[in-house]
Coordinates of C-alpha atoms and ligand atoms in Angstrom, one line a residue:
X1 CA -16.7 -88.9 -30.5
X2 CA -14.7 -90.0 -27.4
X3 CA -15.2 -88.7 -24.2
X4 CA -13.3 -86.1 -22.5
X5 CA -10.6 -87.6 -19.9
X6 CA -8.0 -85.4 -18.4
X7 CA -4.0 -86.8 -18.1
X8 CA -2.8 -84.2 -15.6
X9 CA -2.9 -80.6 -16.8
X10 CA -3.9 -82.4 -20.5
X11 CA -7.5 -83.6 -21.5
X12 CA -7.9 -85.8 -24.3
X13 CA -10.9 -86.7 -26.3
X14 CA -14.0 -84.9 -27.1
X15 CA -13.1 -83.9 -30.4
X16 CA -9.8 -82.5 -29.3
X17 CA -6.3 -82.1 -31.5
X18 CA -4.9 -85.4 -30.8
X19 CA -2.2 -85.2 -28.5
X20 CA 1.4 -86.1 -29.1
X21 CA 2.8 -88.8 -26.7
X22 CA 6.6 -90.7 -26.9
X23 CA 8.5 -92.6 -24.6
X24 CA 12.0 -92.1 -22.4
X25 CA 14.5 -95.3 -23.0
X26 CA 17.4 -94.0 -20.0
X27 CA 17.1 -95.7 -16.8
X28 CA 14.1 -94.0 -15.2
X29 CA 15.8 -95.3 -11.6
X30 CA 18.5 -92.1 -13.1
X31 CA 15.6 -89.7 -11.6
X32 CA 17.5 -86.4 -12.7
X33 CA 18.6 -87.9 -16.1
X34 CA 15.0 -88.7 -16.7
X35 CA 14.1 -85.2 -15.9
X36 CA 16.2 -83.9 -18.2
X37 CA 15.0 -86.1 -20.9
X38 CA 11.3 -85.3 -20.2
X39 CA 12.0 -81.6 -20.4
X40 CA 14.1 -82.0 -23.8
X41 CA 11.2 -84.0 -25.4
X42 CA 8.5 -81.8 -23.9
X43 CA 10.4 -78.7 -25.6
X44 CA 10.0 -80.7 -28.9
X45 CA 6.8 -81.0 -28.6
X46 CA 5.7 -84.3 -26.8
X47 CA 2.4 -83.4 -24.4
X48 CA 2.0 -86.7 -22.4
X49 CA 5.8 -88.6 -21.6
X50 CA 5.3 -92.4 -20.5
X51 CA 8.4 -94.2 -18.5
X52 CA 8.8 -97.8 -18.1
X53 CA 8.9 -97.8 -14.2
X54 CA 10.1 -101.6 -13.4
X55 CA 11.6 -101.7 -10.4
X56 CA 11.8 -100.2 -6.7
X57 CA 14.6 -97.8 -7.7
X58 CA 12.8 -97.0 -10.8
X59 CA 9.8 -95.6 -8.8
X60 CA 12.2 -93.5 -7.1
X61 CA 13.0 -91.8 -10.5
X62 CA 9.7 -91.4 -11.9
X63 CA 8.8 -89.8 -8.0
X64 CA 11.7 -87.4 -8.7
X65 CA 10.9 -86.3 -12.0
X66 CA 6.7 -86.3 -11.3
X67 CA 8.1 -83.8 -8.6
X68 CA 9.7 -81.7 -10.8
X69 CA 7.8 -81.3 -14.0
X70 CA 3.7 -80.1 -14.9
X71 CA 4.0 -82.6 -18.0
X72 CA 1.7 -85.4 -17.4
X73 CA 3.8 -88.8 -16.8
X74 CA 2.6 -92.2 -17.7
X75 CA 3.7 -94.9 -15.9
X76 CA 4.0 -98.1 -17.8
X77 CA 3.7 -101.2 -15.3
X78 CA 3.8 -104.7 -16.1
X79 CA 3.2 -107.8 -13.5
X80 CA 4.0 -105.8 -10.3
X81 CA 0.6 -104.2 -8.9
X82 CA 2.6 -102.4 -5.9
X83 CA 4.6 -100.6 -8.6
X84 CA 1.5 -99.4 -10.1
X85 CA -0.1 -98.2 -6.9
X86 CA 3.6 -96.8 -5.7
X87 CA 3.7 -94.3 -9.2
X88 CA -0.3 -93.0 -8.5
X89 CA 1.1 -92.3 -5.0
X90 CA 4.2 -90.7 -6.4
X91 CA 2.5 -88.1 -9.2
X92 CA 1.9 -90.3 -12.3
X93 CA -0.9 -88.6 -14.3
X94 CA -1.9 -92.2 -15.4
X95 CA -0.7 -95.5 -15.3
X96 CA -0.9 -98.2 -18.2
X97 CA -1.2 -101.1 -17.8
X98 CA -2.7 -104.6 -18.5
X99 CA -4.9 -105.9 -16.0
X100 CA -4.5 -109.6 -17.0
X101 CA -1.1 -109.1 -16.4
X102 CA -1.7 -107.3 -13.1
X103 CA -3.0 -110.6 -11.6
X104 CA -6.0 -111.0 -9.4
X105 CA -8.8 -108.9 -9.1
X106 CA -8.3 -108.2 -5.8
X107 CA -4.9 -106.3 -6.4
X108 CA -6.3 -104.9 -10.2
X109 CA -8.8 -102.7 -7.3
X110 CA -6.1 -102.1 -5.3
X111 CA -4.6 -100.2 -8.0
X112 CA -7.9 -98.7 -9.1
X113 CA -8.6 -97.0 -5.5
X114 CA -4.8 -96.0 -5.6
X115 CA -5.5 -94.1 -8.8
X116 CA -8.5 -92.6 -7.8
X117 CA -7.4 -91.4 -4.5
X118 CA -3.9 -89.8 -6.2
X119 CA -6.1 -88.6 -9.2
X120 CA -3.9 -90.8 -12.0
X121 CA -5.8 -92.0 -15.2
X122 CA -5.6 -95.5 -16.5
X123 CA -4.4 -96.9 -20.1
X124 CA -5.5 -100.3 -20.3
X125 CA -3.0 -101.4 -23.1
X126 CA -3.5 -104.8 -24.8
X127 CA -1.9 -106.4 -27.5
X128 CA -1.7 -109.4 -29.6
X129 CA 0.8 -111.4 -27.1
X130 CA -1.6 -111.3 -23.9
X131 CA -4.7 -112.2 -24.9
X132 CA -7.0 -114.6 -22.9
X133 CA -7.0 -118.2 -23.8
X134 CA -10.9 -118.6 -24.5
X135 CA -10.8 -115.5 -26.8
X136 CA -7.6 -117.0 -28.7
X137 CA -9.9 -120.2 -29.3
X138 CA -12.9 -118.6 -30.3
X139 CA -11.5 -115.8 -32.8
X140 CA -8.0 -117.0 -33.2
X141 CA -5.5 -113.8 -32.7
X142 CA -7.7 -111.2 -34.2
X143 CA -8.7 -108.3 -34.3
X144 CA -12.1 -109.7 -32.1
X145 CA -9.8 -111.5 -29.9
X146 CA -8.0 -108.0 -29.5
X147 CA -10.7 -105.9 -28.9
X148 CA -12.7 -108.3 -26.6
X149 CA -10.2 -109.0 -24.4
X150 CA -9.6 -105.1 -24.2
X151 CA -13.1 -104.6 -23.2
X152 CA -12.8 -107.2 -20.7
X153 CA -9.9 -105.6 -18.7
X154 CA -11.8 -102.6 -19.3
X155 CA -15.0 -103.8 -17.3
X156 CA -12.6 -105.5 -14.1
X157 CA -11.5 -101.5 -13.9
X158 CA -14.9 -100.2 -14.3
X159 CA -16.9 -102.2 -12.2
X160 CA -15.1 -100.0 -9.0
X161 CA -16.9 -97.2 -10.9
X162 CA -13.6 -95.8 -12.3
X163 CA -14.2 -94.4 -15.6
X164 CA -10.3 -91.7 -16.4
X165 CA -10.1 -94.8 -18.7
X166 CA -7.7 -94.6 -22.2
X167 CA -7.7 -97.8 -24.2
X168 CA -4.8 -98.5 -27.0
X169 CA -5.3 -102.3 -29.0
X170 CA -1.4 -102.2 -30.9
X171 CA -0.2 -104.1 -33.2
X172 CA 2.7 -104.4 -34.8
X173 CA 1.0 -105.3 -38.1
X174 CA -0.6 -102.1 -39.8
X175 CA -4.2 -103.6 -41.5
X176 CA -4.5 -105.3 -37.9
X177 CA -4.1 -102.3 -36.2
X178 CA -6.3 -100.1 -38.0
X179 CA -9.0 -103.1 -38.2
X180 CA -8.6 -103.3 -34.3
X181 CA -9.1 -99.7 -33.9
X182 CA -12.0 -99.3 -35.9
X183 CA -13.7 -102.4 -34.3
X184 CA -12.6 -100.4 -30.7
X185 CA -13.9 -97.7 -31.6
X186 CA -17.8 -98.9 -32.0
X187 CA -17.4 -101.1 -28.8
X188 CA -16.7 -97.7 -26.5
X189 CA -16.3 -94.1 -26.2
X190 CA -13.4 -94.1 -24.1
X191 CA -10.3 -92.1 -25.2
X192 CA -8.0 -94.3 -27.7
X193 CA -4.6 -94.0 -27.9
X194 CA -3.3 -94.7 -31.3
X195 CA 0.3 -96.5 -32.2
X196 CA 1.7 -99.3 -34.5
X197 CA 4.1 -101.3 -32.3
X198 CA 7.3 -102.2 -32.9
X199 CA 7.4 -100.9 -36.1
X200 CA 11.3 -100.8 -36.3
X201 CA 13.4 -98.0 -37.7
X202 CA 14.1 -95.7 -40.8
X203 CA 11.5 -94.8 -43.3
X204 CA 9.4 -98.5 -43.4
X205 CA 8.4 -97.5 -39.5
X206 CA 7.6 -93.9 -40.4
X207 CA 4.9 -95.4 -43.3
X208 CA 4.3 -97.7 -41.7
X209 CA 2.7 -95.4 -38.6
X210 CA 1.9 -92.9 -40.9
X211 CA -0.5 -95.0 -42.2
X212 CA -1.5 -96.8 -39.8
X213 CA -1.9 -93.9 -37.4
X214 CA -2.8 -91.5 -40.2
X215 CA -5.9 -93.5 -41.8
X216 CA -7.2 -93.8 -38.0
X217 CA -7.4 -90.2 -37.6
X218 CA -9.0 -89.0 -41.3
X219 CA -11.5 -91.8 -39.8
X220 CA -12.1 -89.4 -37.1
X221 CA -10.1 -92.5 -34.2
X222 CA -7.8 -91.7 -32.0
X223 CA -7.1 -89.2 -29.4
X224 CA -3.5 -89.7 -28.3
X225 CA -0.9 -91.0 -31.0
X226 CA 3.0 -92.2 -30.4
X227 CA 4.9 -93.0 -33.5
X228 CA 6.8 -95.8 -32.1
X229 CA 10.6 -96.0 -34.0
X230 CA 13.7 -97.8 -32.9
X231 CA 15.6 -94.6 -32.7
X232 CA 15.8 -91.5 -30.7
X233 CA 12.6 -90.3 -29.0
X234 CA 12.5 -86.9 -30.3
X235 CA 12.1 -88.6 -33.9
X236 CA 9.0 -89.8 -32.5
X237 CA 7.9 -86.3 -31.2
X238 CA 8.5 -85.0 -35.1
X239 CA 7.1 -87.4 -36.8
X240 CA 4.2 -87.7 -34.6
X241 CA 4.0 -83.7 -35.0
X242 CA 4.2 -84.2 -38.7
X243 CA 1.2 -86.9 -39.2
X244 CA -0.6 -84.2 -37.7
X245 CA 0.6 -81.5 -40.1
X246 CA 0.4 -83.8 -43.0
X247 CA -3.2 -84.5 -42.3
X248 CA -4.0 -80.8 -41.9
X249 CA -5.1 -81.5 -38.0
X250 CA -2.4 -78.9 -36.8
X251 CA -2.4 -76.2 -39.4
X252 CA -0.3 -73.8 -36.8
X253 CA 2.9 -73.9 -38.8
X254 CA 4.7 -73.0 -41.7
X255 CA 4.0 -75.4 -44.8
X256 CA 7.1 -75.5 -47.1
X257 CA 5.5 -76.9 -50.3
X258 CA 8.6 -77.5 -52.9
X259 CA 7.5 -78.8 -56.6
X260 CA 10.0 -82.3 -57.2
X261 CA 12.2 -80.7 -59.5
X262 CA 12.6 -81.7 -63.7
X263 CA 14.8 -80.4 -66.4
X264 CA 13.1 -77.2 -66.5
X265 CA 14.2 -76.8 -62.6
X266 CA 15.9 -73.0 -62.9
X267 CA 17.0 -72.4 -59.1
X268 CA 18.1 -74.6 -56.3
X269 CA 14.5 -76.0 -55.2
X270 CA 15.5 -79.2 -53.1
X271 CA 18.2 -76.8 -50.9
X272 CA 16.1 -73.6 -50.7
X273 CA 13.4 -75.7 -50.0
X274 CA 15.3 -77.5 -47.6
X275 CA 16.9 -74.3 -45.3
X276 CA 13.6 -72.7 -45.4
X277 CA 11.9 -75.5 -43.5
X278 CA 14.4 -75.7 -40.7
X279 CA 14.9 -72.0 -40.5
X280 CA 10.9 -71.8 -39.5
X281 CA 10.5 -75.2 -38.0
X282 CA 9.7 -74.0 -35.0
X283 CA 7.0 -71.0 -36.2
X284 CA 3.4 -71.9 -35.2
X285 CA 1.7 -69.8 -37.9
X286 CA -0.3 -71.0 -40.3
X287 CA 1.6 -70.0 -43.8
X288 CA 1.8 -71.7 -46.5
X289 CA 5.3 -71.4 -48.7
X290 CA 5.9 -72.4 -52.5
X291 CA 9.2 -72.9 -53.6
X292 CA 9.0 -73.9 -57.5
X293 CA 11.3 -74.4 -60.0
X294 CA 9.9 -72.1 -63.0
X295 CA 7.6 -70.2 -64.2
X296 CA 6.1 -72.1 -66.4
X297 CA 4.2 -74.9 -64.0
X298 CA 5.1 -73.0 -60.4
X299 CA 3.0 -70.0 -60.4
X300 CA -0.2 -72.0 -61.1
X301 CA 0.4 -74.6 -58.3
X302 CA 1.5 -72.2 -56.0
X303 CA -1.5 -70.6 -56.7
X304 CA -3.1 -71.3 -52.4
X305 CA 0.5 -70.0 -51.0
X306 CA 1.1 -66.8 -49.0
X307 CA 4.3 -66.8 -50.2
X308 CA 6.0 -68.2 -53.2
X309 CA 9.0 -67.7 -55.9
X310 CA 9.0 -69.6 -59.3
X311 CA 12.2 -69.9 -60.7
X312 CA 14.3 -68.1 -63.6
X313 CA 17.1 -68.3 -65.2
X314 CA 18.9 -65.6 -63.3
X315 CA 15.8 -63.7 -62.3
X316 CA 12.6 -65.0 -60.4
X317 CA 9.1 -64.3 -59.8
X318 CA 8.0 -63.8 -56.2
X319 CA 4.1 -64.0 -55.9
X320 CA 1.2 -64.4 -53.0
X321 CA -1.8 -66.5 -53.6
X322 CA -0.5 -66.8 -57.2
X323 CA -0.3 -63.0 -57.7
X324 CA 3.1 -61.8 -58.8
X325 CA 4.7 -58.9 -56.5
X326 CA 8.5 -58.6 -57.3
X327 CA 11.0 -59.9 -59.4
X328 CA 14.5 -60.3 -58.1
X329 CA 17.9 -61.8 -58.6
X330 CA 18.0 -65.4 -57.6
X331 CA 21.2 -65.1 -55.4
X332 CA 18.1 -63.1 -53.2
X333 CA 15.5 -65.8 -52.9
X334 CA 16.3 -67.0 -49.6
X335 CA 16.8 -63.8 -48.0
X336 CA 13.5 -62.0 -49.3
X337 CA 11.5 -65.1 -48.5
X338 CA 12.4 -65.3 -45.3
X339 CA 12.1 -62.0 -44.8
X340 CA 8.4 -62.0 -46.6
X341 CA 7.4 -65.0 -43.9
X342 CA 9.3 -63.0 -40.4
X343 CA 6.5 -59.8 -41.8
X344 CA 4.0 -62.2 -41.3
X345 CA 4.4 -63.7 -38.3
Ligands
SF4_401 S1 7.3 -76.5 -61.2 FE1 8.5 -76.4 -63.1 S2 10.5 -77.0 -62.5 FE2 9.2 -77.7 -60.9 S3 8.7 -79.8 -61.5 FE3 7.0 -78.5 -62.2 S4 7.7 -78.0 -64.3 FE4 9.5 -78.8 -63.3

């Protein structure tokens, strides 16, 4: 179990629901467009929002927005130490960075005292392309290579005795992620945040985090996820919510379970199935729905839902935890199961 650090008004670790993180991609230096972009992904459901803060004008940005929201910012620094220690001063709940890329030690304690003084945690993020030459000859660029250079930017942060510490090891390969994690995760107890990197677009990057992520979590790794896609951030938030939901970590919502349809489909599963999920997308209740095709199979594996209709030929069968309770024209489905699901929440 990970320790408990806190990202603003959010802690992470100690056993807690993993928390859902993503990332803007305007120009942060556009401080009220970035605002706005925070507060649309924060409505979707993103807990902890990180921002590329690069330049002078950039701080300026993230300062506006950390002014003007509660939800914890992460600023993500690379090279320039005085950008780091200009975002704990301006509000950043934590800043990631890479200490090897930071430069000497004298500016990575610099950036320590700023973030204790301004109360910002650190994510000491390291991947395969900065890792220290000695380690690179000893393991080659592995997993060991990953995970010891991570602990070693880890102990030029500790040794100030600063300990808000998160530590993420991507990779843009999923086996060498999840073997990075794992090995991580026996060489600390710090809080890990969990990601496959550049994991491109479409459905190959959602399996591929799913997986990645996913098999990290039923391990009991991980306390901060982002579902990296070359798309629109708020996919990330969803599918980031729905790794969760698929692993049964957040049960607060309403499970549309659909059988996949065969010749003895009777009703109009795949839309029914479909309208019902984005007509309660946004209930957090635990309910479980069944939407099956006939009678024959759908009562039976519908058995575990609250609310379910198996399908007829003009007529069909609405039951609760497989117990039948009405039978009504299929031009009604819709209507009585959504009414069935708004009594229940
Ligand atoms: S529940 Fe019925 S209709 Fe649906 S796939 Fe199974 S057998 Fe086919």
């Amino acid at each position: 179990m990970s320790r408990e650090v806190k990202i603003g008004k959010v802690s992470i670790g100690n056993n807690k629901i993993p928390v859902v993180q993503t990332m803007t991609n305007v120009d942060t230096a556009d401080g009220v467009l970035l605002l706005k972009e925070i507060q649309r992904l924060s409505s979707a459901g993103a807990e902890i929002i990180r921002a590329s803060v690069n330049t002078e004008d950039a701080l300026k940005g993230f300062a506006y927005a950390c002014r003007n929201t509660d939800v914890p910012l992460v600023a993500d620094i690379h090279f320039d130490y005085q950008l780091a220690i200009g975002a704990a001063k301006a509000g950043a709940a934590k800043i990631r960075i890479n200490p090897g890329n930071i430069g000497s030690q004298e500016r990575v304690k610099e950036v320590v005292s700023a973030c204790r003084d301004y109360g910002a945690a650190i994510r000491v993020g390291v991947n395969k392309g900065s890792l220290d030459v000695d380690l690179v000859e000893k393991y080659g660029k592995t997993p060991e290579a990953i995970v010891e250079s991570a602990m070693r930017q880890v102990e030029r942060i500790e040794r100030y005795g600063f300990t808000d510490l998160v530590i993420s090891v991507k990779s843009s390969d999923v086996s060498e992620t999840v073997e990075s994690y794992r090995l991580l995760s026996k060489s600390t107890d710090y809080p890990l945040h969990l990601g496959v990197t550049e994991a491109g677009g479409g459905d190959l990057a959602l399996i591929k985090s799913s997986i990645g992520i996913g098999s990290l979590l039923l391990s009991g790794i991980g306390d901060t996820i982002r579902v990296s896609l070359s798309d629109d951030p708020i996919s990330e938030v969803y599918a980031a919510k729905n790794i969760l939901r698929a692993l049964g970590i957040d049960k607060n919502f309403v499970n549309v379970i659909s059988c996949p349809t065969c010749a003895r489909t009777s009703i109009d599963v795949i839309g029914l199935a479909e309208r019902i999920r984005k007509a309660t997308i946004n209930v957090n209740k635990p309910l479980k729905v069944a939407i099956m095709g006939c009678v024959v199979n759908g009562l039976g594996e519908g058995e575990d839902a609250d609310i379910g209709v198996a399908g007829g030929k003009d007529k069909s069968v609405i039951f609760s935890k497989g117990v039948k309770i009405a039978t009504i024209d299929n031009a009604d489905i819709e209507k009585t199961i959504l009414e069935l699901i708004n009594e229940r929440i």
